mmCIF file of C-alpha atoms in Angstrom:
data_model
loop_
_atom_site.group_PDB
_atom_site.id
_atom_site.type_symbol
_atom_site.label_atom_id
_atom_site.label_comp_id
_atom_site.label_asym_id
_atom_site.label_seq_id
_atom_site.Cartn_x
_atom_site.Cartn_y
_atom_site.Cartn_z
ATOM 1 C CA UNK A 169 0.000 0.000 0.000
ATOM 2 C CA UNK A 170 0.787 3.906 -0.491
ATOM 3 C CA UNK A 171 1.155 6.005 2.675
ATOM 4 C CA UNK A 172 -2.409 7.161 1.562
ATOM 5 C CA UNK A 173 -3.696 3.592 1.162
ATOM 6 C CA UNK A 174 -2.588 3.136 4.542
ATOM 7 C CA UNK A 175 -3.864 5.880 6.305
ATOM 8 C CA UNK A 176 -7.330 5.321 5.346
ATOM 9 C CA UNK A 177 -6.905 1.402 5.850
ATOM 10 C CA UNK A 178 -6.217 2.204 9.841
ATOM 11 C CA UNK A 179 -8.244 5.346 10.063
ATOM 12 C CA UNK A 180 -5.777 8.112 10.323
ATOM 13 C CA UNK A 181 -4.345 10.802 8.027
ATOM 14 C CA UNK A 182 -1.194 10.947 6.162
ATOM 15 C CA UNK A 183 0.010 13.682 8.513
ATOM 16 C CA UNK A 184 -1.024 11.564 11.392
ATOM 17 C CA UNK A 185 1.454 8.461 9.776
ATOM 18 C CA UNK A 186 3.935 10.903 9.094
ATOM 19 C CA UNK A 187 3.708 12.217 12.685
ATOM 20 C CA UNK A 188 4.618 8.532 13.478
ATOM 21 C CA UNK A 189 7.451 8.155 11.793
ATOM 22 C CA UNK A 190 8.683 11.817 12.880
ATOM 23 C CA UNK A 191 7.937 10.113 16.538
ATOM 24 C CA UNK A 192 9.706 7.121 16.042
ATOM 25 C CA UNK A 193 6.778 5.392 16.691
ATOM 26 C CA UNK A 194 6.440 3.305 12.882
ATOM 27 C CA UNK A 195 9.389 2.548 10.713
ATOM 28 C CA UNK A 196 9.154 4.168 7.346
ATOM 29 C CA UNK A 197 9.423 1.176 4.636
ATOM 30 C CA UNK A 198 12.116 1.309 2.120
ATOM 31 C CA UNK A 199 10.869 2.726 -1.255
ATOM 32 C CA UNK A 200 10.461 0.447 -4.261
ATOM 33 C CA UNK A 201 11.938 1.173 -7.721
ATOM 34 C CA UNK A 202 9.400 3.560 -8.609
ATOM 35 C CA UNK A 203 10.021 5.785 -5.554
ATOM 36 C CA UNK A 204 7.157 5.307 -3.501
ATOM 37 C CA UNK A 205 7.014 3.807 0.124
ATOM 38 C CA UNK A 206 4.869 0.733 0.387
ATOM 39 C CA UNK A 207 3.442 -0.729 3.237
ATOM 40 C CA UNK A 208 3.020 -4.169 3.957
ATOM 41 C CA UNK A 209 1.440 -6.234 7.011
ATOM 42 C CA UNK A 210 3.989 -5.579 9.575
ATOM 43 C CA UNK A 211 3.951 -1.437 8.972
ATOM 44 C CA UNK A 212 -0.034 -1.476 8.892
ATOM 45 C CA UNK A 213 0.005 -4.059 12.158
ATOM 46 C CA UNK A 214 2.347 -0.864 14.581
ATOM 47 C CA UNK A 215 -0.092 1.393 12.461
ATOM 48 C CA UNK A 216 -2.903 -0.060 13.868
ATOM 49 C CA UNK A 217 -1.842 -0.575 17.334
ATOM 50 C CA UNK A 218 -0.293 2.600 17.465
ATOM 51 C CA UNK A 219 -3.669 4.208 16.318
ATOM 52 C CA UNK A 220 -5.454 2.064 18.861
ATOM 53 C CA UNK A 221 -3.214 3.162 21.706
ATOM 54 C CA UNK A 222 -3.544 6.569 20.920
ATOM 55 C CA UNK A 223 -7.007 6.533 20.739
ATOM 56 C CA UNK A 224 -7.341 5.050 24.255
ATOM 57 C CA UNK A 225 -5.782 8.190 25.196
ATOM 58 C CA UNK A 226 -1.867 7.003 25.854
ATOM 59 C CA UNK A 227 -0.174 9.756 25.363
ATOM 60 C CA UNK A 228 2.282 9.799 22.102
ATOM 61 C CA UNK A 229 5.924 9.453 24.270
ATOM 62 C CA UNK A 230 4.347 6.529 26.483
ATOM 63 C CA UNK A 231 3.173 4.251 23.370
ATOM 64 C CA UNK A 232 6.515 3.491 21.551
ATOM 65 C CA UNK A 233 8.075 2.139 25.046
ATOM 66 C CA UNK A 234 4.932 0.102 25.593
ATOM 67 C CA UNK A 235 4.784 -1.547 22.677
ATOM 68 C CA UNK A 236 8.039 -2.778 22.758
ATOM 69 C CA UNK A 237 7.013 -4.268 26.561
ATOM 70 C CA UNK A 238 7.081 -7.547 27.484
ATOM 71 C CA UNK A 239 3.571 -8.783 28.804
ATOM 72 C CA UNK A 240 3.670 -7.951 32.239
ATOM 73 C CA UNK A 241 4.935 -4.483 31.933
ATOM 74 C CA UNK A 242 2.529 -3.673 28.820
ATOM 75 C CA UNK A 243 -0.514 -4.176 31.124
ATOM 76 C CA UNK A 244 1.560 -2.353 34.405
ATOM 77 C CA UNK A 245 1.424 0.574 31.634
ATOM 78 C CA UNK A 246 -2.192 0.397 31.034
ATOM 79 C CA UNK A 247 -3.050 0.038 34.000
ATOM 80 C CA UNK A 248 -0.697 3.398 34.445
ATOM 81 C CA UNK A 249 -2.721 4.802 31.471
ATOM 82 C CA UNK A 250 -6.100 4.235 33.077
ATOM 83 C CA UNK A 251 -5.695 5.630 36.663
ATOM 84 C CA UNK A 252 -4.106 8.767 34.583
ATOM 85 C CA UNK A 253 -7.302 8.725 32.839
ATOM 86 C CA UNK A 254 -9.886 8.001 35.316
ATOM 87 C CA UNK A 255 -8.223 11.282 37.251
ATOM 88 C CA UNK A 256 -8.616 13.123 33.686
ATOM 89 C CA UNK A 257 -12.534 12.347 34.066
ATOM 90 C CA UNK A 258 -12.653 13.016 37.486
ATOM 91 C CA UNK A 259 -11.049 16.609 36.236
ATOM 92 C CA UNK A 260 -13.721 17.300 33.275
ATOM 93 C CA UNK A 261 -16.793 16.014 35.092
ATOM 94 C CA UNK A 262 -15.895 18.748 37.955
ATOM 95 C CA UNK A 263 -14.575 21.213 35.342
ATOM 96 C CA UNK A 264 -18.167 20.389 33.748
ATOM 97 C CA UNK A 265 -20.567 20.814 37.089
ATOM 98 C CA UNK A 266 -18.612 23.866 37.692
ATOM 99 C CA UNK A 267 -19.951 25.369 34.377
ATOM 100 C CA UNK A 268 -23.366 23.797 35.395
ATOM 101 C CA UNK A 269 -22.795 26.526 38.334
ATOM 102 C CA UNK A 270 -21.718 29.639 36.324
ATOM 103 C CA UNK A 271 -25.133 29.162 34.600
ATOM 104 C CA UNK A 272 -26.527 30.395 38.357
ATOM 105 C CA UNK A 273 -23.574 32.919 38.664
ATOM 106 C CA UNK A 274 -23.699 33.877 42.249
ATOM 107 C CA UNK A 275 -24.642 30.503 43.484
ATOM 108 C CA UNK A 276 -21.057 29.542 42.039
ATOM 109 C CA UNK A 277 -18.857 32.364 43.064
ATOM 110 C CA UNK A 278 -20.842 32.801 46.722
ATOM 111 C CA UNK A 279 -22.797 29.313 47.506
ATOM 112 C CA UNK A 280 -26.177 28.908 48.813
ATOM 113 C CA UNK A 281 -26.185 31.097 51.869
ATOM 114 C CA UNK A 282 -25.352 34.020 50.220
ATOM 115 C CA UNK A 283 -27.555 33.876 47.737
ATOM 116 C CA UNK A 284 -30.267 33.615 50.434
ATOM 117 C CA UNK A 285 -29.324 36.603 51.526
ATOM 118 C CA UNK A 286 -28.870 38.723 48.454
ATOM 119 C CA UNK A 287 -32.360 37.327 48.014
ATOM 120 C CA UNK A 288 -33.607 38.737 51.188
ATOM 121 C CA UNK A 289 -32.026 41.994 50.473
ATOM 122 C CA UNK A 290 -35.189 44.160 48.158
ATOM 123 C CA UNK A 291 -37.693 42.814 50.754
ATOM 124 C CA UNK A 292 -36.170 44.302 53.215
ATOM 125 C CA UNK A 293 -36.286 47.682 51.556
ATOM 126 C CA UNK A 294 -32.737 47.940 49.669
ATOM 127 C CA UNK A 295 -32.712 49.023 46.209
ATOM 128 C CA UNK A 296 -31.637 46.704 43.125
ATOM 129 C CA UNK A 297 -28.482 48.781 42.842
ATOM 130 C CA UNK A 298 -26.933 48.527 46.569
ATOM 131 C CA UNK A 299 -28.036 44.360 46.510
ATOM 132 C CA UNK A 300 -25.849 44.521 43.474
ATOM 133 C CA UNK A 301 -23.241 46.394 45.193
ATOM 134 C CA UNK A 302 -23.503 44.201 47.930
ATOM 135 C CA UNK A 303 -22.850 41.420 45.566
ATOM 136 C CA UNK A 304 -19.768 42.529 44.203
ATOM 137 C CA UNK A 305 -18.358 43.081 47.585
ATOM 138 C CA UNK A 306 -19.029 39.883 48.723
ATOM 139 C CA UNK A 307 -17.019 37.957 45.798
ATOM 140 C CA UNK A 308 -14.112 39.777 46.127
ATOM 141 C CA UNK A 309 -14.663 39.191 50.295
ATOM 142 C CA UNK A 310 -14.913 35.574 49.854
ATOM 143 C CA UNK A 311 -11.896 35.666 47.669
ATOM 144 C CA UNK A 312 -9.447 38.012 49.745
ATOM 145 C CA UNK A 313 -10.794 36.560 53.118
ATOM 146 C CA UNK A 314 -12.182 33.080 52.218
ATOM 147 C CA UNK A 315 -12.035 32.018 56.465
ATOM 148 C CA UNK A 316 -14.170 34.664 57.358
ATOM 149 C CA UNK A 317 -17.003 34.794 54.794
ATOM 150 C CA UNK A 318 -19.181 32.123 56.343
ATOM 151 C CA UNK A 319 -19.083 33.864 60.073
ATOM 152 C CA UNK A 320 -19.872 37.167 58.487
ATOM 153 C CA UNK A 321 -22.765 35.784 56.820
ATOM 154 C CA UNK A 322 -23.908 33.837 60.342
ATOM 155 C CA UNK A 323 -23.813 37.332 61.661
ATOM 156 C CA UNK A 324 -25.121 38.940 59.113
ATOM 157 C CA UNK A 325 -28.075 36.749 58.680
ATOM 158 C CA UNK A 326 -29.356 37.559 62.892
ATOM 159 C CA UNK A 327 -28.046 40.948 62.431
ATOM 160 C CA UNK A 328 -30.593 40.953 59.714
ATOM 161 C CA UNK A 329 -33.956 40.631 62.012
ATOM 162 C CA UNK A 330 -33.107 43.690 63.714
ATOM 163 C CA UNK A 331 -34.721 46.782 62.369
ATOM 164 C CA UNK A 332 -32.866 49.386 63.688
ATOM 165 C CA UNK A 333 -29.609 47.537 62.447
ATOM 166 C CA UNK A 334 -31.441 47.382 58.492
ATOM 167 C CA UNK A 335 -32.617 51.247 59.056
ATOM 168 C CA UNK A 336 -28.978 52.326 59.176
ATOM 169 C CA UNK A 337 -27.431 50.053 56.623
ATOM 170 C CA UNK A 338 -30.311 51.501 54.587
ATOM 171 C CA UNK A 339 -29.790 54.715 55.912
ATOM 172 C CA UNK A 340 -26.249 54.321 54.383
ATOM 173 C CA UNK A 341 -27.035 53.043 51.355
ATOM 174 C CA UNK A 342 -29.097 56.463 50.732
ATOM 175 C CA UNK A 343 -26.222 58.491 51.656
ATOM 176 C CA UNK A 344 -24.132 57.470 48.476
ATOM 177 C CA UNK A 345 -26.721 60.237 47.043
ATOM 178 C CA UNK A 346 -25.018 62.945 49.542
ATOM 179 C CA UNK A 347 -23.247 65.963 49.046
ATOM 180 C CA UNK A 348 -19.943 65.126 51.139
ATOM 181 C CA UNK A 349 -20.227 67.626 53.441
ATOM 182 C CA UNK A 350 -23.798 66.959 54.219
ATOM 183 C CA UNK A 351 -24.334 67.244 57.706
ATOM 184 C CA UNK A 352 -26.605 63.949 58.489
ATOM 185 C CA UNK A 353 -23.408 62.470 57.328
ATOM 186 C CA UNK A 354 -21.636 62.819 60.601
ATOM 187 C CA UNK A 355 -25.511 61.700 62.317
ATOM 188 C CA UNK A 356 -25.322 58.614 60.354
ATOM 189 C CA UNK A 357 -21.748 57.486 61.412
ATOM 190 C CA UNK A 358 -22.192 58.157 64.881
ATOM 191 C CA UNK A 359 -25.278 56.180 65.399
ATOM 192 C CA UNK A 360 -23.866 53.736 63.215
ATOM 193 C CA UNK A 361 -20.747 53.352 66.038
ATOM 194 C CA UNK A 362 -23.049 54.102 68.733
ATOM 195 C CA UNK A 363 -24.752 50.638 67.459
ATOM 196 C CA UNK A 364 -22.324 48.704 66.561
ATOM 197 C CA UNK A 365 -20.475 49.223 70.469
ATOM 198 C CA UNK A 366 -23.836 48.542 71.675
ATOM 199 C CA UNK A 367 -24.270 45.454 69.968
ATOM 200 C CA UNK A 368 -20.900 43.002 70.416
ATOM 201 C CA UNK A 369 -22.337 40.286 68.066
ATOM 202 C CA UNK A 370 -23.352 42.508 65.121
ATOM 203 C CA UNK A 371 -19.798 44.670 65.390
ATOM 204 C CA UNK A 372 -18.422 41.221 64.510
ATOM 205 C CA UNK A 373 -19.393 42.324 60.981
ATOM 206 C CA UNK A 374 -17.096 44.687 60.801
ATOM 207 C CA UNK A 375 -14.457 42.939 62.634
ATOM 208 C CA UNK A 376 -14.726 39.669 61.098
ATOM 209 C CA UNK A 377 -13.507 39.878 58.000
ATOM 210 C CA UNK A 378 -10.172 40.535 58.829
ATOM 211 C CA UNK A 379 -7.422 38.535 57.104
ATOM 212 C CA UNK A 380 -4.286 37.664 58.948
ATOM 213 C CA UNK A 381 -2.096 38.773 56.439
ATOM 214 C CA UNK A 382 -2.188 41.956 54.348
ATOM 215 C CA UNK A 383 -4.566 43.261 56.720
ATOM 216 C CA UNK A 384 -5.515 46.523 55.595
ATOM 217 C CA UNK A 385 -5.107 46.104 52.179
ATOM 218 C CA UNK A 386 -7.869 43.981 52.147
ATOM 219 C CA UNK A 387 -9.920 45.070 54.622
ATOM 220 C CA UNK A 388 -9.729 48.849 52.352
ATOM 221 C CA UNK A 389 -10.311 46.883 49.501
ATOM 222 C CA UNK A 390 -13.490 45.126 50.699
ATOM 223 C CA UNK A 391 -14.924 47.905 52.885
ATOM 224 C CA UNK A 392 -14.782 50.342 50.687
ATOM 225 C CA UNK A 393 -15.796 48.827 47.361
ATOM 226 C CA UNK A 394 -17.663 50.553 45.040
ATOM 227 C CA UNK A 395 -16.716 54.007 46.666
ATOM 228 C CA UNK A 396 -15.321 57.063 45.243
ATOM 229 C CA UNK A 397 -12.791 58.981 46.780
ATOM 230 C CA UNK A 398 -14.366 62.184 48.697
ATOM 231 C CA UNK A 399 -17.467 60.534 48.092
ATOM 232 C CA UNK A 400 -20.719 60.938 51.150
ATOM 233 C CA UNK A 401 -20.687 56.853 51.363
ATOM 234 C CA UNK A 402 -16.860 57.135 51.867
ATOM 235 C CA UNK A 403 -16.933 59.628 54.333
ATOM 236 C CA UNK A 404 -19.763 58.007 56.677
ATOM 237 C CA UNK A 405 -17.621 54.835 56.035
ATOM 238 C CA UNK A 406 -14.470 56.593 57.578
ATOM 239 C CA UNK A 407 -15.889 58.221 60.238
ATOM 240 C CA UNK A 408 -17.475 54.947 61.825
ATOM 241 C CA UNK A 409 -14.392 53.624 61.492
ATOM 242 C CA UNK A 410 -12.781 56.835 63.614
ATOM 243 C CA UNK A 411 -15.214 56.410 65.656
ATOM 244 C CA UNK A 412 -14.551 52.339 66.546
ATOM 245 C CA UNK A 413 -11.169 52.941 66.120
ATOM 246 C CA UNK A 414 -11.407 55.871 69.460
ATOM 247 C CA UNK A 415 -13.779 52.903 71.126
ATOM 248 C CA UNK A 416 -10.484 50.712 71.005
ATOM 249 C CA UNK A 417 -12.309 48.444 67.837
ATOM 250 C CA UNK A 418 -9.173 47.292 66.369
ATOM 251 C CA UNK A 419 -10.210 48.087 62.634
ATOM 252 C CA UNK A 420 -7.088 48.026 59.875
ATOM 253 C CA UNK A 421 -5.247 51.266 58.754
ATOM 254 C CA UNK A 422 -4.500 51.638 55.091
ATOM 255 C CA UNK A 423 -0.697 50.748 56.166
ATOM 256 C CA UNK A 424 -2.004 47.949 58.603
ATOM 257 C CA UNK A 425 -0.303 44.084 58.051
#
């Protein structure tokens, strides 16, 4: 047979036989007296079980080694070749239920509780914007402090069934429409504080999500998501943290590690 005859006797292309003999993998046959290479039964035979092996999912290197085994170490190798592959399903079938998850975005990047409570959010009388705010903070929270999120969201979630507590995290949701130096600003933060002190297990939600390393960095960088510099939300933000701060609260500096 031709090279051509012979790839589309085993099933492959020409480029795939020639890819063999690049390898190593199949001999190239001597060429006859008209030029051509011809392939008998013993080149289409390594053709075959070459193609076979490949198929199966042996990598390229590992076939030429294995088919020059004896018996014994031929199946060792497959039996090599099929714990590497049972791991490679293992891989794509959690690769695969992981885009089953990105089809419910949040669910994925913030898991059930979360999403319980983003969904709680608009009935309790935040706007679409601030739950969406709230969202983004709370991926790049779980990412930056990942062994904090779920003891923020405990807290959260009782902190939640208190109505004074949701009338100032309201409260400060509406002053992101503030002039700076509006003067309810420095009202809001201080009975903000004032609340927080008075309530130990709810100031844990400020506290909380503290990571040990890089402290303020990432404590700035969740806090004050979303913000702009100068901004009203910023400044209510930094002056209950002033305030805590004078209470003895330890809560991160900028330069904080």
């Amino acid at each position: 047979m031709t090279i051509g005859q012979a790839a589309a006797f085993v099933g492959v292309t020409v480029k795939t036989v020639r890819h063999y003999h690049k390898l190593g993998l199949v001999a190239e046959p001597e060429r006859d007296s008209s030029g051509f290479r011809r392939y008998g039964s013993a080149e289409l035979l390594r053709l075959v079980r070459v193609r076979t092996l490949a198929a199966a999912g042996v990598p390229l290197a590992e076939v030429g080694p294995m088919l020059d085994a004896d018996t014994t170490s031929f199946a060792a190798a497959l039996a090599d070749v099929d714990r590497q592959l049972t791991a490679r399903i293992e891989e794509l079938i959690a690769r695969r239920d992981m885009l089953h998850m990105l089809a419910d975005g949040d669910r994925a990047l913030l898991g059930d509780r979360a999403v319980a409570l983003l969904e709680r959010m608009p009935g309790l009388g935040f706007p679409a914007d601030e739950v969406a705010a709230t969202r983004e903070g709370w991926v790049l929270a779980k990412a930056l402090v990942p062994e904090g999120f779920e003891d923020y969201l405990a807290h959260l979630e009782h902190a939640l069934d208190d109505p004074r507590y949701v009338a100032l995290i309201r409260g400060a949701a509406e002053a992101a429409a503030w002039q700076p130096d509006d003067p309810r600003i420095d009202e809001l933060a201080t009975a903000m504080a004032e609340h927080y002190l008075a309530n130990p297990a709810q100031l844990k939600i400020v506290t909380g999500m503290q990571a040990r390393t890089e402290a303020g960095t990432r404590y700035h960088l969740i806090a004050h998501h979303g913000e702009q510099q100068g901004s009203a939300a910023a400044r209510a933000l930094a002056l209950v943290e002033t305030k805590l701060r004078s209470a003895g609260v330890r809560i991160p500096g900028p330069d904080s590690h």
